[in-house]
Coordinates of N, CA, C and O in Angstrom, one line a residue:
X24 N -7.6 -2.4 12.4 CA -6.4 -2.8 11.7 C -6.6 -4.2 11.0 O -7.3 -5.0 11.6
X25 N -6.1 -4.3 9.9 CA -6.2 -5.6 9.1 C -5.1 -6.5 9.7 O -4.0 -6.2 9.8
X26 N -5.5 -7.8 10.0 CA -4.5 -8.7 10.5 C -3.8 -9.4 9.3 O -4.4 -9.6 8.2
X27 N -2.6 -9.9 9.5 CA -1.8 -10.5 8.5 C -2.5 -11.7 7.9 O -2.4 -11.9 6.6
X28 N -3.2 -12.5 8.6 CA -3.8 -13.7 8.1 C -5.0 -13.3 7.2 O -5.2 -13.9 6.2
X29 N -5.7 -12.2 7.5 CA -6.8 -11.7 6.7 C -6.4 -11.2 5.4 O -7.1 -11.4 4.4
X30 N -5.3 -10.5 5.3 CA -4.9 -9.8 4.1 C -4.7 -10.7 2.9 O -4.9 -10.3 1.8
X31 N -4.3 -11.9 3.2 CA -4.0 -12.8 2.0 C -5.4 -13.1 1.3 O -5.4 -13.3 0.1
X32 N -6.5 -13.0 2.0 CA -7.8 -13.2 1.4 C -8.2 -12.0 0.5 O -9.1 -12.2 -0.3
X33 N -7.6 -10.9 0.7 CA -8.0 -9.7 0.0 C -7.2 -9.3 -1.2 O -7.4 -8.3 -1.9
X34 N -6.1 -10.1 -1.5 CA -5.3 -9.8 -2.6 C -6.2 -9.9 -3.9 O -7.1 -10.8 -4.0
X35 N -6.0 -9.0 -4.8 CA -6.8 -8.9 -6.1 C -8.2 -8.4 -5.9 O -9.0 -8.4 -6.8
X36 N -8.5 -7.9 -4.7 CA -9.8 -7.2 -4.4 C -9.6 -5.7 -4.8 O -8.5 -5.2 -4.8
X37 N -10.7 -5.1 -5.0 CA -10.7 -3.6 -5.3 C -10.3 -2.9 -4.1 O -10.6 -3.2 -2.9
X38 N -9.6 -1.8 -4.3 CA -9.2 -0.8 -3.2 C -10.0 0.4 -3.5 O -9.9 1.0 -4.7
X39 N -10.7 0.9 -2.5 CA -11.5 2.1 -2.7 C -11.1 3.2 -1.7 O -10.6 2.8 -0.6
X40 N -11.4 4.4 -2.0 CA -11.2 5.5 -1.1 C -12.4 5.7 -0.1 O -13.4 5.0 -0.3
X41 N -12.3 6.7 0.8 CA -13.4 6.8 1.8 C -14.8 7.1 1.1 O -15.8 6.8 1.7
X42 N -14.8 7.7 -0.1 CA -16.0 8.0 -0.8 C -16.5 6.8 -1.7 O -17.5 6.9 -2.4
X43 N -15.7 5.7 -1.7 CA -16.1 4.6 -2.5 C -15.6 4.6 -3.9 O -15.9 3.7 -4.7
X44 N -14.7 5.5 -4.2 CA -14.2 5.6 -5.6 C -13.1 4.5 -5.7 O -12.2 4.5 -4.9
X45 N -13.1 3.7 -6.8 CA -12.1 2.7 -7.0 C -10.8 3.3 -7.3 O -10.7 4.1 -8.2
X46 N -9.8 2.9 -6.6 CA -8.4 3.3 -6.8 C -7.7 2.3 -7.7 O -7.0 2.7 -8.7
X47 N -7.9 1.0 -7.5 CA -7.2 0.0 -8.2 C -7.5 -1.3 -7.6 O -8.5 -1.5 -6.9
X48 N -6.5 -2.3 -7.8 CA -6.7 -3.6 -7.2 C -5.5 -3.9 -6.3 O -4.3 -3.6 -6.6
X49 N -5.8 -4.5 -5.1 CA -4.7 -4.8 -4.2 C -3.8 -5.8 -4.7 O -4.2 -6.9 -5.1
X50 N -2.5 -5.5 -4.8 CA -1.5 -6.4 -5.4 C -0.7 -7.1 -4.3 O -0.5 -8.3 -4.3
X51 N -0.1 -6.3 -3.3 CA 0.7 -6.9 -2.3 C 0.6 -6.1 -1.0 O 0.2 -4.9 -1.1
X52 N 1.0 -6.7 0.1 CA 1.0 -6.0 1.4 C 2.5 -6.0 1.9 O 3.2 -6.9 1.8
X53 N 2.8 -4.8 2.5 CA 4.1 -4.6 3.1 C 3.8 -4.4 4.6 O 2.9 -3.7 5.0
X54 N 4.6 -5.2 5.4 CA 4.4 -5.1 6.9 C 5.5 -4.2 7.4 O 6.6 -4.0 6.8
X55 N 5.2 -3.6 8.6 CA 6.2 -2.8 9.4 C 7.2 -3.9 10.0 O 6.7 -4.8 10.7
X56 N 8.4 -3.7 9.7 CA 9.4 -4.7 10.2 C 9.6 -4.7 11.7 O 10.0 -5.7 12.2
X57 N 9.2 -3.6 12.4 CA 9.3 -3.6 13.8 C 8.1 -4.3 14.5 O 8.3 -4.9 15.5
X58 N 7.0 -4.3 13.9 CA 5.8 -4.9 14.5 C 5.2 -6.1 13.7 O 4.4 -6.9 14.3
X59 N 5.7 -6.3 12.5 CA 5.1 -7.4 11.6 C 3.6 -7.2 11.3 O 3.0 -8.2 11.0
X60 N 3.1 -6.0 11.5 CA 1.7 -5.7 11.2 C 1.7 -5.1 9.8 O 2.6 -4.3 9.4
X61 N 0.6 -5.3 9.1 CA 0.4 -4.7 7.8 C 0.5 -3.2 7.9 O -0.2 -2.6 8.7
X62 N 1.3 -2.5 7.0 CA 1.5 -1.1 7.1 C 1.1 -0.4 5.8 O 0.5 0.6 5.7
X63 N 1.5 -1.0 4.6 CA 1.2 -0.4 3.3 C 0.8 -1.5 2.4 O 1.0 -2.7 2.6
X64 N 0.1 -1.1 1.3 CA -0.3 -2.0 0.3 C 0.2 -1.4 -1.1 O 0.2 -0.2 -1.2
X65 N 0.4 -2.2 -2.0 CA 0.6 -1.7 -3.4 C -0.7 -2.0 -4.1 O -1.4 -3.0 -3.9
X66 N -1.2 -1.0 -4.9 CA -2.4 -1.0 -5.6 C -2.1 -1.0 -7.1 O -1.3 -0.1 -7.5
X67 N -2.6 -1.9 -7.8 CA -2.3 -1.9 -9.3 C -3.3 -0.9 -9.9 O -4.5 -1.0 -9.8
X68 N -2.6 0.1 -10.5 CA -3.4 1.2 -11.1 C -3.0 1.4 -12.6 O -2.0 0.8 -13.0
X69 N -3.6 2.3 -13.3 CA -3.3 2.6 -14.6 C -4.0 1.8 -15.7 O -4.8 0.9 -15.3
X70 N -3.7 2.1 -16.9 CA -4.3 1.4 -18.0 C -3.8 -0.1 -18.1 O -2.7 -0.3 -17.7
X71 N -4.6 -1.0 -18.7 CA -4.2 -2.4 -18.7 C -2.8 -2.6 -19.3 O -2.1 -3.5 -18.9
X72 N -2.4 -1.8 -20.3 CA -1.1 -2.0 -20.9 C 0.0 -1.2 -20.2 O 1.1 -1.4 -20.6
X73 N -0.4 -0.4 -19.2 CA 0.6 0.4 -18.5 C 0.3 0.4 -17.0 O 0.3 1.5 -16.4
X74 N 0.2 -0.7 -16.5 CA -0.1 -0.8 -15.0 C 1.1 -0.4 -14.2 O 2.3 -0.5 -14.7
X75 N 0.9 0.1 -13.1 CA 2.0 0.4 -12.1 C 1.4 0.1 -10.7 O 0.3 -0.1 -10.5
X76 N 2.4 0.0 -9.8 CA 2.0 -0.4 -8.4 C 2.2 0.9 -7.6 O 3.3 1.4 -7.5
X77 N 1.1 1.4 -7.0 CA 1.1 2.6 -6.2 C 1.0 2.2 -4.7 O 0.2 1.4 -4.4
X78 N 1.7 2.9 -3.8 CA 1.7 2.6 -2.4 C 0.6 3.4 -1.7 O 0.4 4.5 -2.0
X79 N -0.1 2.7 -0.8 CA -1.1 3.4 0.1 C -1.0 2.7 1.5 O -0.9 1.5 1.6
X80 N -1.1 3.6 2.5 CA -1.0 3.1 3.9 C -2.3 2.3 4.2 O -3.4 2.6 3.7
X81 N -2.2 1.3 5.1 CA -3.3 0.5 5.5 C -3.9 0.9 6.9 O -4.8 0.2 7.4
X82 N -3.3 2.0 7.5 CA -3.9 2.4 8.8 C -5.4 2.8 8.6 O -5.7 3.4 7.6
X83 N -6.2 2.4 9.5 CA -7.6 2.6 9.4 C -8.3 2.0 8.2 O -9.4 2.4 7.9
X84 N -7.7 1.1 7.5 CA -8.4 0.4 6.4 C -9.5 -0.5 6.9 O -9.4 -1.1 8.0
X85 N -10.5 -0.6 6.2 CA -11.6 -1.5 6.5 C -11.9 -2.5 5.4 O -11.6 -2.1 4.2
X86 N -12.5 -3.6 5.7 CA -12.7 -4.6 4.7 C -14.2 -4.7 4.5 O -15.0 -4.6 5.4
X87 N -14.6 -4.9 3.2 CA -15.9 -5.2 2.8 C -16.0 -6.3 1.9 O -15.0 -6.9 1.6
X88 N -17.2 -6.7 1.4 CA -17.3 -7.8 0.5 C -16.6 -7.5 -0.8 O -17.2 -6.7 -1.6
X89 N -15.4 -8.0 -1.1 CA -14.8 -7.8 -2.3 C -14.0 -6.5 -2.4 O -13.5 -6.2 -3.5
X90 N -13.8 -5.8 -1.3 CA -13.0 -4.5 -1.4 C -12.3 -4.2 -0.1 O -12.7 -4.8 0.9
X91 N -11.3 -3.4 -0.2 CA -10.6 -2.9 0.9 C -10.7 -1.4 0.8 O -10.4 -0.8 -0.2
X92 N -11.3 -0.7 1.9 CA -11.4 0.7 1.9 C -10.3 1.3 2.7 O -10.1 1.0 3.9
X93 N -9.5 2.2 2.0 CA -8.4 2.9 2.7 C -8.9 4.3 3.1 O -9.9 4.8 2.7
X94 N -8.2 4.9 4.0 CA -8.6 6.2 4.5 C -8.0 7.4 3.8 O -8.0 8.5 4.3
X95 N -7.5 7.2 2.6 CA -6.9 8.2 1.8 C -7.7 8.4 0.5 O -8.1 7.5 -0.2
X96 N -7.8 9.7 0.0 CA -8.5 10.0 -1.2 C -7.8 9.5 -2.4 O -6.6 9.4 -2.5
X97 N -8.6 9.1 -3.4 CA -8.0 8.6 -4.7 C -7.0 9.5 -5.3 O -6.0 9.0 -5.7
X98 N -7.3 10.8 -5.3 CA -6.4 11.8 -5.9 C -5.0 11.7 -5.2 O -4.0 11.8 -5.9
X99 N -5.0 11.6 -3.9 CA -3.7 11.6 -3.2 C -3.0 10.3 -3.5 O -1.7 10.3 -3.7
X100 N -3.7 9.1 -3.5 CA -3.0 7.9 -3.8 C -2.5 7.8 -5.2 O -1.3 7.4 -5.4
X101 N -3.2 8.4 -6.1 CA -2.7 8.4 -7.5 C -1.4 9.1 -7.7 O -0.6 8.9 -8.6
X102 N -1.1 10.1 -6.8 CA 0.1 10.9 -6.9 C 1.3 10.3 -6.0 O 2.4 10.8 -6.0
X103 N 1.0 9.2 -5.4 CA 2.0 8.6 -4.5 C 3.1 7.9 -5.3 O 2.9 7.6 -6.5
X104 N 4.2 7.7 -4.6 CA 5.3 7.0 -5.3 C 4.8 5.6 -5.8 O 4.0 5.0 -5.2
X105 N 5.4 5.2 -7.0 CA 4.9 3.9 -7.5 C 6.1 3.2 -8.1 O 7.2 3.7 -8.3
X106 N 5.8 1.9 -8.5 CA 6.8 1.0 -9.1 C 6.2 0.4 -10.4 O 5.0 0.3 -10.5
X107 N 7.0 -0.1 -11.2 CA 6.6 -0.9 -12.3 C 6.1 -2.3 -11.7 O 6.5 -2.6 -10.6
X108 N 5.2 -2.9 -12.4 CA 4.6 -4.2 -11.9 C 5.7 -5.3 -11.6 O 5.4 -6.1 -10.8
X109 N 6.8 -5.2 -12.2 CA 7.9 -6.2 -12.0 C 9.0 -5.7 -11.2 O 10.0 -6.4 -11.0
X110 N 8.9 -4.5 -10.6 CA 10.0 -3.9 -9.9 C 9.9 -4.2 -8.4 O 8.9 -4.6 -7.9
X111 N 11.0 -4.0 -7.7 CA 11.1 -4.2 -6.3 C 11.4 -2.8 -5.7 O 12.2 -2.0 -6.2
X112 N 10.8 -2.5 -4.5 CA 11.0 -1.2 -3.8 C 12.5 -1.1 -3.3 O 12.9 -1.8 -2.5
X113 N 13.2 -0.1 -3.9 CA 14.6 0.1 -3.4 C 14.6 0.7 -2.0 O 13.7 1.6 -1.8
X114 N 15.5 0.4 -1.2 CA 15.5 0.9 0.2 C 15.6 2.4 0.2 O 14.9 3.0 1.1
X115 N 16.3 3.0 -0.7 CA 16.5 4.5 -0.6 C 15.2 5.2 -1.1 O 15.1 6.4 -0.9
X116 N 14.2 4.5 -1.6 CA 13.0 5.2 -2.0 C 11.8 5.0 -1.0 O 10.8 5.6 -1.1
X117 N 12.1 4.2 0.0 CA 11.1 3.9 1.0 C 10.6 5.1 1.8 O 9.4 5.3 1.9
X118 N 11.5 6.0 2.1 CA 11.2 7.2 2.9 C 10.2 8.1 2.2 O 9.3 8.7 2.7
X119 N 10.4 8.2 0.8 CA 9.5 9.1 0.0 C 8.0 8.7 0.1 O 7.2 9.5 0.1
X120 N 7.8 7.4 0.3 CA 6.4 7.0 0.4 C 5.8 7.5 1.7 O 4.7 8.1 1.7
X121 N 6.5 7.5 2.8 CA 6.0 8.0 4.1 C 5.9 9.5 4.0 O 4.9 10.1 4.5
X122 N 6.8 10.2 3.4 CA 6.7 11.6 3.2 C 5.5 12.0 2.5 O 4.8 13.0 2.8
X123 N 5.2 11.3 1.4 CA 4.0 11.6 0.6 C 2.7 11.7 1.4 O 1.9 12.5 1.2
X124 N 2.6 10.7 2.4 CA 1.4 10.7 3.2 C 1.6 11.4 4.5 O 0.8 11.3 5.4
X125 N 2.7 12.2 4.7 CA 3.0 12.9 5.9 C 3.0 12.0 7.1 O 2.4 12.3 8.1
X126 N 3.7 10.9 7.0 CA 3.8 9.9 8.0 C 5.3 9.9 8.5 O 6.2 10.0 7.6
X127 N 5.6 9.6 9.7 CA 7.0 9.4 10.2 C 7.6 8.2 9.6 O 6.9 7.1 9.5
X128 N 8.9 8.3 9.3 CA 9.6 7.1 8.7 C 10.7 6.8 9.8 O 11.5 7.6 10.2
X129 N 10.7 5.5 10.2 CA 11.7 5.0 11.2 C 12.4 3.8 10.7 O 11.7 2.8 10.4
X130 N 13.7 3.8 10.6 CA 14.4 2.6 10.2 C 14.7 1.9 11.5 O 14.6 2.4 12.6
X131 N 15.1 0.6 11.4 CA 15.5 -0.1 12.6 C 16.8 0.4 13.2 O 17.5 1.3 12.6
X132 N 17.2 0.0 14.4 CA 18.3 0.4 15.1 C 19.6 0.2 14.3 O 20.5 1.0 14.3
X133 N 19.6 -0.8 13.5 CA 20.8 -1.1 12.6 C 20.6 -0.6 11.2 O 21.3 -1.0 10.3
X134 N 19.6 0.3 11.0 CA 19.4 0.9 9.7 C 18.5 0.0 8.8 O 18.4 0.2 7.6
X135 N 17.8 -1.0 9.4 CA 17.0 -1.9 8.7 C 15.8 -1.1 8.1 O 15.4 -0.1 8.6
X136 N 15.3 -1.7 7.0 CA 14.1 -1.0 6.3 C 12.9 -1.1 7.2 O 12.8 -2.0 8.1
X137 N 12.0 -0.2 7.0 CA 10.8 -0.2 7.8 C 9.7 -1.1 7.2 O 8.9 -1.6 7.8
X138 N 9.8 -1.3 5.8 CA 8.8 -2.2 5.2 C 9.4 -3.4 4.6 O 10.5 -3.5 4.1
X139 N 8.6 -4.5 4.7 CA 8.9 -5.8 4.1 C 7.7 -6.3 3.4 O 6.6 -6.3 4.0
X140 N 7.9 -6.8 2.2 CA 6.8 -7.4 1.4 C 6.4 -8.7 2.0 O 7.2 -9.6 2.2
X141 N 5.1 -9.0 2.1 CA 4.5 -10.3 2.5 C 3.7 -10.9 1.4 O 3.0 -10.4 0.7

């Protein structure tokens, strides 16, 4: 697991899939609000004039010199829910990210969001 202090060092590093294919560049990290541990990252993808931020889970992510390797294939990540580079994740779209990766989605006891940007 990537620790919160470490992740700040990896912003703007390449994000690669298990086979080493570049997916994009790490833009931001979202932590699980229940544990405050890194849970998801947004990856800047697309053409330079049409960038978007695509979500990818950080479970089983590993760090290397200048890259973060995620455990999901590039093709799956490219089809994940995304945002414009200046957009904010709406609460009602959060669950779709977890569904895309076949992961359970849990809100807090009071309906709080599961993800918070760091």
